Short mmCIF file of C-alpha atoms in Angstrom, two decimals:
data_model
loop_
_atom_site.label_atom_id
_atom_site.label_comp_id
_atom_site.label_asym_id
_atom_site.label_seq_id
_atom_site.Cartn_x
_atom_site.Cartn_y
_atom_site.Cartn_z
CA ALA Q 1 18.34 9.18 -12.65
CA GLU Q 2 16.16 11.28 -14.94
CA ALA Q 3 19.01 11.77 -17.41
CA ALA Q 4 19.71 8.05 -17.46
CA THR Q 5 16.11 6.87 -17.81
CA GLY Q 6 14.41 9.79 -19.53
CA ARG Q 7 11.57 9.51 -16.99
CA PRO Q 8 10.79 11.69 -13.98
CA PHE Q 9 12.47 10.35 -10.86
CA VAL Q 10 10.10 11.73 -8.23
CA ARG Q 11 7.37 14.35 -8.01
CA VAL Q 12 8.02 15.22 -4.36
CA TRP Q 13 11.25 15.00 -2.40
CA MET Q 14 11.14 14.98 1.40
CA HIS Q 15 13.89 14.84 3.94
CA GLY Q 16 13.24 13.35 7.36
CA GLU Q 17 14.70 14.53 10.64
CA PHE Q 18 18.03 13.13 11.74
CA LEU Q 19 18.56 9.53 12.66
CA VAL Q 20 20.10 9.50 16.13
CA LEU Q 21 22.54 6.90 17.43
CA ASN Q 22 23.69 7.02 21.06
CA LYS Q 23 22.16 10.49 21.55
CA ALA Q 24 24.15 11.96 18.63
CA LYS Q 25 23.23 12.58 15.00
CA MET Q 26 24.22 9.63 12.88
CA ALA Q 27 26.91 10.99 10.59
CA LYS Q 28 29.57 9.39 8.46
CA SER Q 29 31.97 12.24 9.26
CA ALA Q 30 31.74 11.43 12.98
CA GLY Q 31 32.23 7.73 12.35
CA ALA Q 32 28.88 7.03 13.99
CA PHE Q 33 26.74 5.47 11.31
CA ILE Q 34 25.20 2.14 10.42
CA ARG Q 35 25.04 0.86 6.86
CA LEU Q 36 22.39 -1.40 5.36
CA ALA Q 37 25.10 -4.06 5.12
CA ASP Q 38 25.58 -3.81 8.91
CA ILE Q 39 21.86 -4.29 9.40
CA GLU Q 40 21.77 -7.28 7.07
CA GLU Q 41 24.81 -8.84 8.76
CA ARG Q 42 22.79 -8.92 11.97
CA GLY Q 43 19.95 -10.82 10.32
CA PHE Q 44 17.64 -7.93 9.45
CA GLU Q 45 16.13 -7.10 6.09
CA GLY Q 46 15.82 -3.70 4.50
CA LEU Q 47 12.05 -3.93 4.97
CA ASP Q 48 12.56 -4.32 8.73
CA TYR Q 49 14.37 -1.00 8.64
CA ARG Q 50 11.55 0.51 6.57
CA TYR Q 51 9.02 -0.56 9.19
CA PHE Q 52 11.31 0.85 11.88
CA CYS Q 53 11.35 4.23 10.10
CA PHE Q 54 7.54 4.24 9.96
CA GLY Q 55 7.61 4.28 13.76
CA ALA Q 56 8.49 7.97 13.93
CA HIS Q 57 7.04 10.99 12.17
CA TYR Q 58 9.41 12.36 9.55
CA ARG Q 59 9.56 15.71 11.38
CA ARG Q 60 10.94 14.08 14.53
CA GLN Q 61 14.33 12.59 15.22
CA LEU Q 62 14.41 8.83 15.16
CA GLU Q 63 16.52 7.12 17.84
CA PHE Q 64 18.19 4.03 16.41
CA SER Q 65 18.78 1.01 18.58
CA TRP Q 66 19.14 -2.65 17.76
CA GLU Q 67 16.31 -3.38 20.20
CA ALA Q 68 13.97 -1.00 18.37
CA LEU Q 69 14.96 -2.56 15.05
CA GLU Q 70 14.26 -6.01 16.51
CA ALA Q 71 10.80 -4.85 17.60
CA ALA Q 72 10.15 -3.53 14.08
CA LYS Q 73 11.31 -6.84 12.62
CA THR Q 74 8.91 -8.74 14.89
CA ALA Q 75 5.98 -6.46 14.02
CA ARG Q 76 6.69 -6.69 10.29
CA ARG Q 77 7.01 -10.47 10.54
CA LYS Q 78 3.60 -10.63 12.24
CA LEU Q 79 2.07 -8.52 9.47
CA ARG Q 80 3.75 -10.62 6.77
CA ASP Q 81 2.62 -13.85 8.44
CA ARG Q 82 -0.92 -12.49 8.60
CA GLY Q 83 -0.72 -11.59 4.91
CA ARG Q 84 0.53 -15.06 3.99
CA ASP Q 85 -2.22 -16.69 6.06
CA LEU Q 86 -4.80 -14.56 4.27
CA LEU Q 87 -3.63 -15.65 0.81
CA LYS Q 88 -6.03 -18.59 1.05
CA ILE Q 89 -8.99 -16.25 1.53
CA GLU Q 90 -10.69 -14.28 -1.22
CA PRO Q 91 -10.54 -10.55 -0.36
CA LYS Q 92 -13.91 -8.99 0.30
CA SER Q 93 -14.53 -5.31 0.84
CA ASP Q 94 -17.55 -3.93 2.62
CA ALA Q 95 -18.48 -0.69 4.39
CA ARG Q 96 -16.29 -1.51 7.42
CA VAL Q 97 -13.28 -2.23 5.22
CA ASP Q 98 -13.84 0.95 3.21
CA GLU Q 99 -14.08 2.95 6.45
CA ALA Q 100 -10.88 1.36 7.79
CA ILE Q 101 -9.05 2.14 4.55
CA GLU Q 102 -10.26 5.74 4.73
CA ASP Q 103 -8.96 5.99 8.32
CA PHE Q 104 -5.58 4.67 7.15
CA ARG Q 105 -5.47 7.11 4.23
CA ALA Q 106 -6.54 9.99 6.47
CA ARG Q 107 -3.57 9.36 8.77
CA ILE Q 108 -1.18 9.36 5.86
CA ALA Q 109 -2.81 12.48 4.41
CA ASP Q 110 -2.30 14.18 7.79
CA ASP Q 111 1.31 15.20 7.17
CA LEU Q 112 2.44 11.61 6.58
CA ASP Q 113 1.51 10.38 10.05
CA MET Q 114 3.01 6.93 9.52
CA PRO Q 115 3.01 5.98 13.22
CA GLY Q 116 -0.69 6.83 13.31
CA ALA Q 117 -1.29 4.89 10.10
CA LEU Q 118 0.36 1.81 11.63
CA ALA Q 119 -1.78 2.16 14.76
CA VAL Q 120 -4.94 2.36 12.62
CA LEU Q 121 -3.75 -0.65 10.63
CA TRP Q 122 -3.30 -2.84 13.71
CA ASP Q 123 -6.71 -1.74 15.06
CA ALA Q 124 -8.38 -2.65 11.77
CA LEU Q 125 -6.77 -6.08 11.71
CA ARG Q 126 -8.18 -6.73 15.16
CA ASP Q 127 -11.70 -5.63 14.16
CA LEU Q 128 -12.18 -6.90 10.59
CA PRO Q 129 -13.12 -10.43 9.50
CA PRO Q 130 -10.42 -12.34 7.56
CA ALA Q 131 -11.75 -11.52 4.07
CA GLY Q 132 -11.89 -7.86 5.06
CA GLN Q 133 -8.39 -8.03 6.55
CA ARG Q 134 -7.07 -9.31 3.23
CA ALA Q 135 -8.72 -6.49 1.26
CA TYR Q 136 -7.50 -3.96 3.81
CA LEU Q 137 -3.92 -5.21 3.91
CA GLU Q 138 -3.71 -5.27 0.12
CA GLU Q 139 -4.61 -1.57 0.04
CA ALA Q 140 -2.36 -0.66 2.96
CA ASP Q 141 0.62 -2.48 1.47
CA LYS Q 142 0.33 -0.41 -1.71
CA VAL Q 143 1.44 2.49 0.50
CA LEU Q 144 3.71 0.68 2.96
CA GLY Q 145 5.57 -1.45 0.43
CA LEU Q 146 6.31 -4.15 3.00
CA ARG Q 147 5.56 -7.02 0.60
CA LEU Q 148 3.07 -8.52 3.02
CA PHE Q 149 1.78 -11.11 0.57
CA GLU Q 150 5.11 -12.10 -0.92
CA VAL Q 151 5.89 -15.75 -0.40
CA VAL Q 152 9.61 -16.38 -0.25
CA GLU Q 153 10.92 -19.89 -0.28
CA ASP Q 154 13.32 -20.39 2.60
CA LYS Q 155 16.62 -21.78 1.40
CA LEU Q 156 18.62 -24.16 3.53
CA SER Q 157 22.25 -23.31 4.19
CA ASP Q 158 24.80 -25.71 2.73
CA ASP Q 159 25.31 -27.24 6.19
CA GLN Q 160 21.58 -27.67 6.70
CA GLN Q 161 21.17 -29.19 3.24
CA GLY Q 162 24.02 -31.59 3.96
CA LEU Q 163 22.38 -32.72 7.21
CA PHE Q 164 19.05 -33.09 5.46
CA ASP Q 165 20.57 -35.15 2.66
CA ARG Q 166 22.49 -37.28 5.16
CA TYR Q 167 19.60 -38.07 7.52
CA CYS Q 168 16.38 -37.51 5.62
CA ALA Q 169 16.97 -38.40 2.01
CA ALA Q 170 16.23 -42.01 1.33
#
């Protein structure tokens, strides 16, 4: 990538522990692996998988299951819905927000404790007022990259659009 772009690719490279599927290391050579396309075919997004990966420390094996991915999808959806709801509110930082952000950063600075950072995040959302939640989530999402404030227009399938046109369009 550096040769192609002329810019540094990364400053730090880390490798997480193995992803485990059915009690065995997920490996292409063993035929036991799941591709992003497989995940998307089942109705998940790449960001659901990202949230799932945040659920385990990078030094520990991560046990993959569709149920665990579904739980991550639900949690991410709740965060995204909260972010979208907060778009109407002007972000406002105060001492409590600053302290919550410091707690979040401290977890990440502690050997990338992402599960701990998520726990701190959920606690802060419970304790902060809406304007503080918005300011907090904006900072947290700079690290998490979950696009919590991104508004995506839902597109109807061709069948749904046909039904809509047939019954609702006047």
